[in-house]
PDB file of C-alpha atoms in Angstrom:
ATOM      1  CA  UNK A   1       0.000   0.000   0.000  1.00  0.00           C
ATOM      2  CA  UNK A   2       1.388   3.403  -1.002  1.00  0.00           C
ATOM      3  CA  UNK A   3      -0.074   6.649   0.397  1.00  0.00           C
ATOM      4  CA  UNK A   4       0.074  10.085  -1.226  1.00  0.00           C
ATOM      5  CA  UNK A   5      -0.910  13.077   0.899  1.00  0.00           C
ATOM      6  CA  UNK A   6      -1.602  16.458  -0.703  1.00  0.00           C
ATOM      7  CA  UNK A   7      -1.531  19.255   1.845  1.00  0.00           C
ATOM      8  CA  UNK A   8       0.029  22.380   3.298  1.00  0.00           C
ATOM      9  CA  UNK A   9       2.536  22.433   6.137  1.00  0.00           C
ATOM     10  CA  UNK A  10       0.477  25.154   7.866  1.00  0.00           C
ATOM     11  CA  UNK A  11      -2.499  22.780   8.127  1.00  0.00           C
ATOM     12  CA  UNK A  12      -2.710  20.789  11.394  1.00  0.00           C
ATOM     13  CA  UNK A  13      -4.720  17.964   9.803  1.00  0.00           C
ATOM     14  CA  UNK A  14      -2.106  17.692   7.027  1.00  0.00           C
ATOM     15  CA  UNK A  15       0.629  17.363   9.649  1.00  0.00           C
ATOM     16  CA  UNK A  16      -1.407  14.699  11.485  1.00  0.00           C
ATOM     17  CA  UNK A  17      -1.920  12.754   8.254  1.00  0.00           C
ATOM     18  CA  UNK A  18       1.815  12.909   7.542  1.00  0.00           C
ATOM     19  CA  UNK A  19       2.653  11.676  11.050  1.00  0.00           C
ATOM     20  CA  UNK A  20       0.142   8.831  10.732  1.00  0.00           C
ATOM     21  CA  UNK A  21       1.683   7.777   7.404  1.00  0.00           C
ATOM     22  CA  UNK A  22       5.184   7.960   8.928  1.00  0.00           C
ATOM     23  CA  UNK A  23       4.040   5.752  11.798  1.00  0.00           C
ATOM     24  CA  UNK A  24       2.457   3.218   9.444  1.00  0.00           C
ATOM     25  CA  UNK A  25       5.567   3.129   7.271  1.00  0.00           C
ATOM     26  CA  UNK A  26       7.948   2.697  10.222  1.00  0.00           C
ATOM     27  CA  UNK A  27       5.847  -0.234  11.444  1.00  0.00           C
ATOM     28  CA  UNK A  28       5.765  -1.890   8.011  1.00  0.00           C
ATOM     29  CA  UNK A  29       2.016  -1.421   7.588  1.00  0.00           C
ATOM     30  CA  UNK A  30       2.371   0.501   4.306  1.00  0.00           C
ATOM     31  CA  UNK A  31       5.026   0.309   1.594  1.00  0.00           C
ATOM     32  CA  UNK A  32       5.661   4.034   1.799  1.00  0.00           C
ATOM     33  CA  UNK A  33       4.177   7.462   1.436  1.00  0.00           C
ATOM     34  CA  UNK A  34       4.769  10.751  -0.314  1.00  0.00           C
ATOM     35  CA  UNK A  35       3.806  14.112   1.125  1.00  0.00           C
ATOM     36  CA  UNK A  36       3.127  16.749  -1.518  1.00  0.00           C
ATOM     37  CA  UNK A  37       3.354  20.301  -0.186  1.00  0.00           C
ATOM     38  CA  UNK A  38       0.853  21.909  -2.537  1.00  0.00           C
ATOM     39  CA  UNK A  39       2.177  25.514  -2.482  1.00  0.00           C
ATOM     40  CA  UNK A  40       5.772  24.386  -3.001  1.00  0.00           C
ATOM     41  CA  UNK A  41       4.905  22.026  -5.853  1.00  0.00           C
ATOM     42  CA  UNK A  42       2.302  24.285  -7.479  1.00  0.00           C
ATOM     43  CA  UNK A  43      -0.586  21.841  -7.013  1.00  0.00           C
ATOM     44  CA  UNK A  44      -4.091  23.300  -6.654  1.00  0.00           C
ATOM     45  CA  UNK A  45      -7.303  21.856  -5.250  1.00  0.00           C
ATOM     46  CA  UNK A  46      -8.609  21.934  -8.824  1.00  0.00           C
ATOM     47  CA  UNK A  47      -5.731  19.664  -9.889  1.00  0.00           C
ATOM     48  CA  UNK A  48      -6.610  17.197  -7.144  1.00  0.00           C
ATOM     49  CA  UNK A  49     -10.317  17.382  -8.024  1.00  0.00           C
ATOM     50  CA  UNK A  50      -9.500  16.222 -11.555  1.00  0.00           C
ATOM     51  CA  UNK A  51      -7.686  13.181 -10.194  1.00  0.00           C
ATOM     52  CA  UNK A  52     -10.273  12.478  -7.487  1.00  0.00           C
ATOM     53  CA  UNK A  53     -13.175  12.901  -9.896  1.00  0.00           C
ATOM     54  CA  UNK A  54     -15.070  15.219  -7.560  1.00  0.00           C
ATOM     55  CA  UNK A  55     -14.745  18.700  -6.080  1.00  0.00           C
ATOM     56  CA  UNK A  56     -12.162  19.162  -3.338  1.00  0.00           C
ATOM     57  CA  UNK A  57     -12.680  21.884  -0.747  1.00  0.00           C
ATOM     58  CA  UNK A  58     -10.238  21.040   2.030  1.00  0.00           C
ATOM     59  CA  UNK A  59      -6.789  19.632   2.642  1.00  0.00           C
ATOM     60  CA  UNK A  60      -5.290  17.185   3.180  1.00  0.00           C
ATOM     61  CA  UNK A  61      -6.470  15.022   0.324  1.00  0.00           C
ATOM     62  CA  UNK A  62      -5.189  11.478   0.539  1.00  0.00           C
ATOM     63  CA  UNK A  63      -4.848   8.702  -2.009  1.00  0.00           C
ATOM     64  CA  UNK A  64      -4.030   5.074  -1.240  1.00  0.00           C
ATOM     65  CA  UNK A  65      -2.756   3.080  -4.195  1.00  0.00           C
ATOM     66  CA  UNK A  66      -4.086   5.868  -6.445  1.00  0.00           C
ATOM     67  CA  UNK A  67      -7.609   5.602  -4.981  1.00  0.00           C
ATOM     68  CA  UNK A  68      -8.985   8.777  -3.404  1.00  0.00           C
ATOM     69  CA  UNK A  69      -9.728   8.223   0.284  1.00  0.00           C
ATOM     70  CA  UNK A  70     -10.593  11.777   1.348  1.00  0.00           C
ATOM     71  CA  UNK A  71      -9.194  13.889   4.152  1.00  0.00           C
ATOM     72  CA  UNK A  72      -7.542  13.058   7.467  1.00  0.00           C
ATOM     73  CA  UNK A  73     -10.759  11.776   9.072  1.00  0.00           C
ATOM     74  CA  UNK A  74     -11.349   9.314   6.240  1.00  0.00           C
ATOM     75  CA  UNK A  75      -7.685   8.234   6.252  1.00  0.00           C
ATOM     76  CA  UNK A  76      -7.796   7.680  10.014  1.00  0.00           C
ATOM     77  CA  UNK A  77     -11.011   5.646   9.639  1.00  0.00           C
ATOM     78  CA  UNK A  78      -9.460   3.584   6.812  1.00  0.00           C
ATOM     79  CA  UNK A  79      -6.483   2.782   9.052  1.00  0.00           C
ATOM     80  CA  UNK A  80      -8.808   1.765  11.891  1.00  0.00           C
ATOM     81  CA  UNK A  81     -11.073  -0.315   9.622  1.00  0.00           C
ATOM     82  CA  UNK A  82      -8.044  -2.189   8.246  1.00  0.00           C
ATOM     83  CA  UNK A  83      -6.636  -2.540  11.789  1.00  0.00           C
ATOM     84  CA  UNK A  84      -3.277  -1.123  10.703  1.00  0.00           C
ATOM     85  CA  UNK A  85      -2.490   0.463  14.069  1.00  0.00           C
ATOM     86  CA  UNK A  86      -1.177  -1.637  16.885  1.00  0.00           C
ATOM     87  CA  UNK A  87      -2.785  -0.970  20.250  1.00  0.00           C
ATOM     88  CA  UNK A  88      -0.889   1.329  22.587  1.00  0.00           C
ATOM     89  CA  UNK A  89       0.567  -0.225  25.700  1.00  0.00           C
TER      90      UNK A  89
END
């Protein structure tokens, strides 16, 4: 599983999504991730909407294996549904 996160470093939910992906990668739950800082790379919400196939109003926008998942809340729910997090001790 490969995760791509489109976001802005000034966005707290983008930072949370990045940290979650880092955690999953370090625990071998995903093959890797890429964080795309939209302002730095010149990516707009309209660009993401074309790929997602629907309007995008917020960031982050997250894709798993090129499938649009949604924002942080949807990514977090996906991780929980797939039981990718190990319980805290």
